[in-house]
Tab-separated table of C-alpha atoms in Angstrom:
chain	number	residue	atom	x	y	z
A	28	UNK	CA	-19.628	251.852	8.468
A	29	UNK	CA	-16.812	254.350	7.943
A	30	UNK	CA	-14.595	251.613	6.514
A	31	UNK	CA	-17.238	250.619	3.987
A	32	UNK	CA	-17.896	254.253	3.112
A	33	UNK	CA	-14.195	254.877	2.627
A	34	UNK	CA	-13.905	251.805	0.397
A	35	UNK	CA	-16.829	252.978	-1.742
A	36	UNK	CA	-15.364	256.472	-2.148
A	37	UNK	CA	-11.934	255.119	-3.087
A	38	UNK	CA	-13.316	252.586	-5.548
A	39	UNK	CA	-15.560	255.135	-7.235
A	40	UNK	CA	-12.817	257.734	-7.577
A	41	UNK	CA	-10.134	255.336	-8.805
A	42	UNK	CA	-12.225	253.365	-11.281
A	43	UNK	CA	-14.611	256.114	-12.428
A	44	UNK	CA	-12.847	259.510	-12.525
A	45	UNK	CA	-15.683	262.038	-12.728
A	46	UNK	CA	-13.882	264.578	-14.917
A	47	UNK	CA	-11.855	264.000	-18.071
A	48	UNK	CA	-10.141	267.340	-17.528
A	49	UNK	CA	-6.860	266.805	-15.618
A	50	UNK	CA	-7.158	269.959	-13.521
A	51	UNK	CA	-10.689	269.205	-12.432
A	52	UNK	CA	-9.805	265.582	-11.708
A	53	UNK	CA	-6.833	266.653	-9.581
A	54	UNK	CA	-9.085	269.033	-7.625
A	55	UNK	CA	-11.606	266.244	-7.064
A	56	UNK	CA	-8.896	263.871	-5.876
A	57	UNK	CA	-7.619	266.511	-3.453
A	58	UNK	CA	-11.106	266.790	-1.971
A	59	UNK	CA	-11.195	262.989	-1.763
A	60	UNK	CA	-7.963	262.907	0.238
A	61	UNK	CA	-9.436	265.440	2.665
A	62	UNK	CA	-12.576	263.327	3.082
A	63	UNK	CA	-10.628	260.111	3.644
A	64	UNK	CA	-8.427	261.821	6.223
A	65	UNK	CA	-11.560	262.965	8.029
A	66	UNK	CA	-12.937	259.407	8.007
A	67	UNK	CA	-9.678	258.029	9.368
A	68	UNK	CA	-9.585	260.675	12.069
A	69	UNK	CA	-12.793	259.194	13.448
A	70	UNK	CA	-11.113	255.771	13.724
A	71	UNK	CA	-8.572	254.660	16.363
A	72	UNK	CA	-5.329	256.585	15.973
A	73	UNK	CA	-3.169	253.696	14.814
A	74	UNK	CA	-5.511	252.627	12.003
A	75	UNK	CA	-4.305	255.402	9.710
A	76	UNK	CA	-1.166	253.540	8.714
A	77	UNK	CA	-2.374	249.942	8.964
A	78	UNK	CA	-3.740	247.677	6.281
A	79	UNK	CA	-7.420	246.884	6.161
A	80	UNK	CA	-8.133	244.480	8.993
A	81	UNK	CA	-10.724	242.530	7.035
A	82	UNK	CA	-8.232	241.556	4.328
A	83	UNK	CA	-7.031	237.994	4.859
A	84	UNK	CA	-3.418	238.098	3.709
A	85	UNK	CA	-2.656	235.059	1.611
A	86	UNK	CA	-6.126	234.733	0.124
A	87	UNK	CA	-6.676	235.618	-3.495
A	88	UNK	CA	-6.643	239.375	-4.087
A	89	UNK	CA	-10.121	240.723	-4.698
A	90	UNK	CA	-10.767	243.770	-6.860
A	91	UNK	CA	-11.709	245.914	-3.882
A	92	UNK	CA	-8.699	244.786	-1.831
A	93	UNK	CA	-6.366	245.617	-4.698
A	94	UNK	CA	-7.947	249.047	-5.151
A	95	UNK	CA	-7.838	249.697	-1.409
A	96	UNK	CA	-4.144	248.849	-1.052
A	97	UNK	CA	-3.183	250.757	-4.201
A	98	UNK	CA	-5.117	253.878	-3.248
A	99	UNK	CA	-3.815	253.763	0.311
A	100	UNK	CA	-0.243	253.662	-0.947
A	101	UNK	CA	-0.857	256.618	-3.246
A	102	UNK	CA	-2.664	258.792	-0.718
A	103	UNK	CA	-0.683	258.122	2.439
A	104	UNK	CA	2.909	257.436	1.340
A	105	UNK	CA	3.924	261.019	2.141
A	106	UNK	CA	1.190	261.905	4.654
A	107	UNK	CA	2.131	259.714	7.623
A	108	UNK	CA	3.317	262.700	9.654
A	109	UNK	CA	-0.080	264.347	9.155
A	110	UNK	CA	-2.421	261.502	9.944
A	111	UNK	CA	-0.468	259.293	12.323
A	112	UNK	CA	1.272	260.884	15.270
A	113	UNK	CA	1.343	257.398	16.756
A	114	UNK	CA	4.121	255.856	18.801
A	115	UNK	CA	6.175	252.852	17.593
A	116	UNK	CA	4.380	250.695	20.144
A	117	UNK	CA	1.032	251.758	18.736
A	118	UNK	CA	2.236	251.148	15.182
A	119	UNK	CA	3.500	247.700	16.147
A	120	UNK	CA	0.146	246.808	17.689
A	121	UNK	CA	-1.733	247.773	14.556
A	122	UNK	CA	0.672	246.457	11.907
A	123	UNK	CA	-0.553	243.489	9.872
A	124	UNK	CA	1.097	240.143	10.453
A	125	UNK	CA	2.000	239.837	6.776
A	126	UNK	CA	1.908	241.980	3.694
A	127	UNK	CA	2.156	241.055	0.041
A	128	UNK	CA	3.685	242.921	-2.855
A	129	UNK	CA	4.587	242.341	-6.460
A	130	UNK	CA	8.255	242.206	-7.437
A	131	UNK	CA	9.239	242.693	-11.074
A	132	UNK	CA	12.020	240.307	-12.092
A	133	UNK	CA	13.947	240.724	-15.320
A	134	UNK	CA	14.840	237.282	-16.670
A	135	UNK	CA	16.314	238.120	-20.070
A	136	UNK	CA	15.949	240.049	-23.312
A	137	UNK	CA	13.967	239.134	-26.390
A	138	UNK	CA	15.384	238.909	-29.931
A	139	UNK	CA	15.122	242.685	-30.284
A	140	UNK	CA	16.929	243.436	-27.057
A	141	UNK	CA	13.791	244.389	-25.153
A	142	UNK	CA	13.783	243.367	-21.480
A	143	UNK	CA	11.495	240.524	-20.473
A	144	UNK	CA	10.126	240.733	-16.956
A	145	UNK	CA	7.757	238.738	-14.818
A	146	UNK	CA	5.858	239.880	-11.756
A	147	UNK	CA	6.211	237.728	-8.644
A	148	UNK	CA	3.938	238.104	-5.618
A	149	UNK	CA	5.837	237.747	-2.339
A	150	UNK	CA	4.626	237.618	1.242
A	151	UNK	CA	6.708	239.267	3.948
A	152	UNK	CA	6.563	238.848	7.713
A	153	UNK	CA	6.267	242.102	9.637
A	154	UNK	CA	7.169	240.589	13.009
A	155	UNK	CA	4.025	242.142	14.515
A	156	UNK	CA	0.492	240.958	15.349
A	157	UNK	CA	1.743	237.403	15.913
A	158	UNK	CA	0.631	234.870	18.552
A	159	UNK	CA	4.206	234.705	19.861
A	160	UNK	CA	5.634	236.296	22.977
A	161	UNK	CA	9.095	237.767	23.331
A	162	UNK	CA	10.763	237.323	26.721
A	163	UNK	CA	13.390	239.789	27.864
A	164	UNK	CA	16.639	238.882	26.045
A	165	UNK	CA	18.526	236.364	28.168
A	166	UNK	CA	22.197	237.245	28.635
A	167	UNK	CA	24.575	234.385	27.825
A	168	UNK	CA	28.157	234.114	29.143
A	169	UNK	CA	31.100	234.085	26.741
A	170	UNK	CA	33.828	232.479	28.883
A	171	UNK	CA	36.187	231.368	26.107
A	172	UNK	CA	39.556	233.128	26.203
A	173	UNK	CA	40.972	233.573	22.719
A	174	UNK	CA	44.747	233.696	22.099
A	175	UNK	CA	46.391	236.882	20.902
A	176	UNK	CA	46.594	235.644	17.320
A	177	UNK	CA	43.799	233.896	15.382
A	178	UNK	CA	44.164	230.114	15.761
A	179	UNK	CA	42.272	229.284	12.591
A	180	UNK	CA	43.632	227.262	9.690
A	181	UNK	CA	42.670	227.191	6.031
A	182	UNK	CA	40.938	223.864	6.657
A	183	UNK	CA	38.556	225.566	9.142
A	184	UNK	CA	37.107	227.633	6.293
A	185	UNK	CA	36.769	224.765	3.834
A	186	UNK	CA	33.292	224.281	2.366
A	187	UNK	CA	31.767	221.206	0.753
A	188	UNK	CA	30.815	223.346	-2.243
A	189	UNK	CA	33.834	225.388	-3.239
A	190	UNK	CA	32.315	226.444	-6.564
A	191	UNK	CA	31.810	230.137	-7.283
A	192	UNK	CA	29.261	231.517	-4.813
A	193	UNK	CA	27.789	233.726	-7.517
A	194	UNK	CA	26.669	230.600	-9.376
A	195	UNK	CA	24.980	229.273	-6.240
A	196	UNK	CA	23.175	232.578	-5.668
A	197	UNK	CA	22.394	233.390	-9.318
A	198	UNK	CA	18.667	232.723	-8.953
A	199	UNK	CA	16.946	234.928	-6.360
A	200	UNK	CA	15.613	233.010	-3.375
A	201	UNK	CA	12.549	234.937	-2.266
A	202	UNK	CA	12.050	232.679	0.731
A	203	UNK	CA	12.823	232.851	4.440
A	204	UNK	CA	15.750	230.896	5.839
A	205	UNK	CA	14.436	231.042	9.417
A	206	UNK	CA	10.877	230.603	10.636
A	207	UNK	CA	8.387	233.338	11.532
A	208	UNK	CA	8.974	233.231	15.324
A	209	UNK	CA	12.723	233.756	14.757
A	210	UNK	CA	12.076	236.593	12.294
A	211	UNK	CA	9.627	238.220	14.699
A	212	UNK	CA	12.019	237.961	17.647
A	213	UNK	CA	14.722	239.679	15.606
A	214	UNK	CA	12.330	242.413	14.477
A	215	UNK	CA	11.347	243.144	18.080
A	216	UNK	CA	15.007	243.217	19.145
A	217	UNK	CA	15.817	245.741	16.428
A	218	UNK	CA	12.880	247.922	17.490
A	219	UNK	CA	14.162	248.011	21.069
A	220	UNK	CA	17.866	248.386	20.320
A	221	UNK	CA	18.239	250.648	17.270
A	222	UNK	CA	17.487	254.304	17.922
A	223	UNK	CA	15.299	256.337	15.540
A	224	UNK	CA	17.329	258.499	13.173
A	225	UNK	CA	20.125	255.939	12.866
A	226	UNK	CA	22.077	255.132	9.730
A	227	UNK	CA	22.012	251.359	9.248
A	228	UNK	CA	23.955	248.960	7.025
A	229	UNK	CA	22.707	245.412	6.463
A	230	UNK	CA	25.515	243.180	5.195
A	231	UNK	CA	24.899	239.804	3.532
A	232	UNK	CA	21.449	241.223	2.887
A	233	UNK	CA	18.699	239.789	0.696
A	234	UNK	CA	15.072	240.508	-0.209
A	235	UNK	CA	14.235	241.097	3.472
A	236	UNK	CA	16.143	242.745	6.332
A	237	UNK	CA	13.677	241.986	9.165
A	238	UNK	CA	13.531	245.598	10.356
A	239	UNK	CA	10.269	246.942	11.834
A	240	UNK	CA	7.970	248.568	9.284
A	241	UNK	CA	8.443	252.035	10.773
A	242	UNK	CA	12.221	251.945	10.192
A	243	UNK	CA	11.748	252.927	6.563
A	244	UNK	CA	10.332	256.259	7.724
A	245	UNK	CA	12.222	256.993	10.938
A	246	UNK	CA	15.790	256.018	10.011
A	247	UNK	CA	18.112	258.396	8.168
A	248	UNK	CA	19.492	255.689	5.903
A	249	UNK	CA	19.266	251.925	5.412
A	250	UNK	CA	21.920	250.537	3.077
A	251	UNK	CA	22.449	246.941	2.036
A	252	UNK	CA	25.063	244.721	0.459
A	253	UNK	CA	24.392	241.180	-0.657
A	254	UNK	CA	25.134	238.534	-3.241
A	255	UNK	CA	22.079	238.883	-5.462
A	256	UNK	CA	21.079	242.226	-6.989
A	257	UNK	CA	17.545	241.024	-7.768
A	258	UNK	CA	16.959	240.151	-4.119
A	259	UNK	CA	18.256	243.562	-3.048
A	260	UNK	CA	15.926	245.266	-5.528
A	261	UNK	CA	13.030	243.402	-3.906
A	262	UNK	CA	14.043	244.636	-0.426
A	263	UNK	CA	11.710	247.605	0.069
A	264	UNK	CA	13.363	248.625	3.344
A	265	UNK	CA	16.664	249.633	1.742
A	266	UNK	CA	17.339	253.219	0.693
A	267	UNK	CA	20.376	252.107	-1.347
A	268	UNK	CA	22.200	248.875	-2.079
A	269	UNK	CA	25.234	247.397	-3.799
A	270	UNK	CA	25.609	243.758	-4.794
A	271	UNK	CA	28.931	242.420	-3.542
A	272	UNK	CA	30.521	239.017	-3.003
A	273	UNK	CA	32.343	239.434	0.314
A	274	UNK	CA	34.059	236.066	-0.126
A	275	UNK	CA	35.836	237.473	-3.192
A	276	UNK	CA	36.125	241.117	-2.158
A	277	UNK	CA	35.846	241.435	1.644
A	278	UNK	CA	35.603	245.234	1.598
A	279	UNK	CA	32.606	247.493	2.055
A	280	UNK	CA	31.946	250.310	-0.457
A	281	UNK	CA	31.388	252.997	2.170
A	282	UNK	CA	33.417	255.764	3.800
A	283	UNK	CA	34.867	255.534	7.285
A	284	UNK	CA	32.568	256.396	10.203
A	285	UNK	CA	29.356	256.274	8.145
A	286	UNK	CA	26.912	254.036	10.015
A	287	UNK	CA	25.527	253.895	13.535
A	288	UNK	CA	24.559	250.221	13.294
A	289	UNK	CA	25.584	247.308	11.085
A	290	UNK	CA	23.439	244.168	11.039
A	291	UNK	CA	24.172	240.693	9.710
A	292	UNK	CA	21.429	238.059	9.772
A	293	UNK	CA	22.211	234.302	9.814
A	294	UNK	CA	25.019	234.715	7.292
A	295	UNK	CA	28.370	234.961	9.051
A	296	UNK	CA	28.721	231.176	8.804
A	297	UNK	CA	29.148	231.513	5.022
A	298	UNK	CA	32.049	233.966	5.147
A	299	UNK	CA	35.526	232.595	4.419
A	300	UNK	CA	37.132	235.925	5.410
A	301	UNK	CA	35.010	236.822	8.454
A	302	UNK	CA	37.724	238.742	10.328
A	303	UNK	CA	38.502	240.901	7.298
A	304	UNK	CA	34.782	241.597	6.801
A	305	UNK	CA	34.327	242.545	10.462
A	306	UNK	CA	37.346	244.853	10.237
A	307	UNK	CA	35.472	246.599	7.437
A	308	UNK	CA	32.341	246.699	9.568
A	309	UNK	CA	34.320	248.379	12.325
A	310	UNK	CA	35.799	250.860	9.857
A	311	UNK	CA	32.424	252.048	8.547
A	312	UNK	CA	30.887	252.320	12.027
A	313	UNK	CA	30.935	255.674	13.792
A	314	UNK	CA	32.761	255.780	17.147
A	315	UNK	CA	30.422	254.121	19.626
A	316	UNK	CA	28.514	252.410	16.809
A	317	UNK	CA	27.580	248.766	17.119
A	318	UNK	CA	27.276	245.599	15.075
A	319	UNK	CA	24.335	243.272	15.694
A	320	UNK	CA	25.090	239.769	14.419
A	321	UNK	CA	22.205	237.332	14.644
A	322	UNK	CA	22.386	233.571	14.331
A	323	UNK	CA	20.057	230.582	14.423
A	324	UNK	CA	20.588	226.880	13.759
A	325	UNK	CA	19.775	226.968	10.044
A	326	UNK	CA	22.201	227.064	7.114
A	327	UNK	CA	23.041	225.727	3.670
A	328	UNK	CA	25.453	222.959	4.791
A	329	UNK	CA	27.256	222.902	1.467
A	330	UNK	CA	28.152	226.600	1.791
A	331	UNK	CA	28.784	226.891	5.538
A	332	UNK	CA	32.423	226.642	6.645
A	333	UNK	CA	33.554	223.305	8.060
A	334	UNK	CA	34.317	224.379	11.623
A	335	UNK	CA	30.850	225.938	11.892
A	336	UNK	CA	29.223	222.603	11.032
A	337	UNK	CA	31.156	220.921	13.826
A	338	UNK	CA	29.974	223.358	16.512
A	339	UNK	CA	26.812	223.759	18.583
A	340	UNK	CA	24.863	226.992	19.120
A	341	UNK	CA	26.913	228.166	22.106
A	342	UNK	CA	30.172	227.469	20.281
A	343	UNK	CA	28.886	229.512	17.343
A	344	UNK	CA	28.462	232.500	19.646
A	345	UNK	CA	31.971	232.068	21.024
A	346	UNK	CA	33.334	231.864	17.473
A	347	UNK	CA	31.596	235.085	16.395
A	348	UNK	CA	32.919	236.808	19.506
A	349	UNK	CA	36.405	235.574	18.582
A	350	UNK	CA	36.068	236.952	15.055
A	351	UNK	CA	35.050	240.320	16.532
A	352	UNK	CA	38.040	240.354	18.911
A	353	UNK	CA	40.484	239.849	16.047
A	354	UNK	CA	38.696	242.553	14.047
A	355	UNK	CA	39.404	245.090	16.814
A	356	UNK	CA	36.076	245.150	18.650
A	357	UNK	CA	35.769	245.086	22.405
A	358	UNK	CA	34.196	242.197	24.336
A	359	UNK	CA	30.897	241.112	22.879
A	360	UNK	CA	27.543	240.586	24.558
A	361	UNK	CA	25.502	237.497	23.738
A	362	UNK	CA	21.748	237.119	24.094
A	363	UNK	CA	19.142	234.429	23.550
A	364	UNK	CA	16.090	236.208	22.100
A	365	UNK	CA	14.159	233.086	21.030
A	366	UNK	CA	10.413	233.672	20.840
A	367	UNK	CA	7.908	231.678	22.864
A	368	UNK	CA	5.214	230.044	20.748
A	369	UNK	CA	1.772	228.721	21.735
A	370	UNK	CA	1.626	225.110	22.991
A	371	UNK	CA	5.444	225.036	23.129
A	372	UNK	CA	5.713	224.033	19.498
A	373	UNK	CA	9.186	223.712	18.006
A	374	UNK	CA	10.643	226.859	16.511
A	375	UNK	CA	14.052	228.089	15.406
A	376	UNK	CA	16.193	229.604	18.157
A	377	UNK	CA	17.553	233.137	17.690
A	378	UNK	CA	20.760	234.453	19.208
A	379	UNK	CA	22.477	237.828	19.136
A	380	UNK	CA	26.098	238.889	19.411
A	381	UNK	CA	26.424	242.636	19.860
A	382	UNK	CA	29.800	244.384	19.689
A	383	UNK	CA	30.718	248.076	19.781
A	384	UNK	CA	33.447	250.138	18.169
């Protein structure tokens, strides 16, 4: 009953403001916020920051669902510390499985120079409220002994498509390159292994970074670099970003000792200067900071380097560990964090290499 009452109050206030006078309307809205907070206080603690449970994400937006989500964003964007007080575990339990948002994409200018934009609805995985289970990360050995100097040749970094990467990535790809179980496993790993208050850099980033929803509020900074500026604009977890082609300019636009954690998701196989990039990662990490490099078995074959395509999953982990050694990192730790899915259906594996400065 409280949910229906809250919906009615929100819909009435948003669609039928009772006072044309701005001051009076503001006062009325303030009273409304107080009433909604009181209603939410009577509900389970975690519900304050979760989406409406009755909304079926993926179905057509109804008028009331749109009003609910819009009003919730307005009222509670800066009030989470007042109405939540919930732990990350509680937040994870109550988070929706998906959420949808509209992304404005500029696709050109008209004859008068005015920008032309189009709204695109996108669905994002949260990594929570799924039917999957997440076993304790399984430690994997890294027995390969690398020589003192890198043994790689130019041929190892050859790609079937040697055309300019910026042409390949011109159009934003607002899609996932790994499946939901793999995304969810990575999200849960981040939640358990990145401390609140950290400064994070996501390299080779895109429209999603796979961080838990609460990271946007409890991390000091989340920066991103990636190929496509439009994808980075659509990434609502980033506090700042810079588009950069690391295959052309393998440097990072940040000061030394800036970040506590650097992440790279299923992208190191596309780098033709991976050691140089990881040297930059080490430079921008604070002493004791760590890089979390995740990898699955998915890629764009035309853009992945040749030696990667000739290796299996375990060899990929050894290769990443070798890159890290030549970049100045200490010995890496490898983990299999693949999610378990109902009925043992096929799903993408997910592996982690973690190295520290």
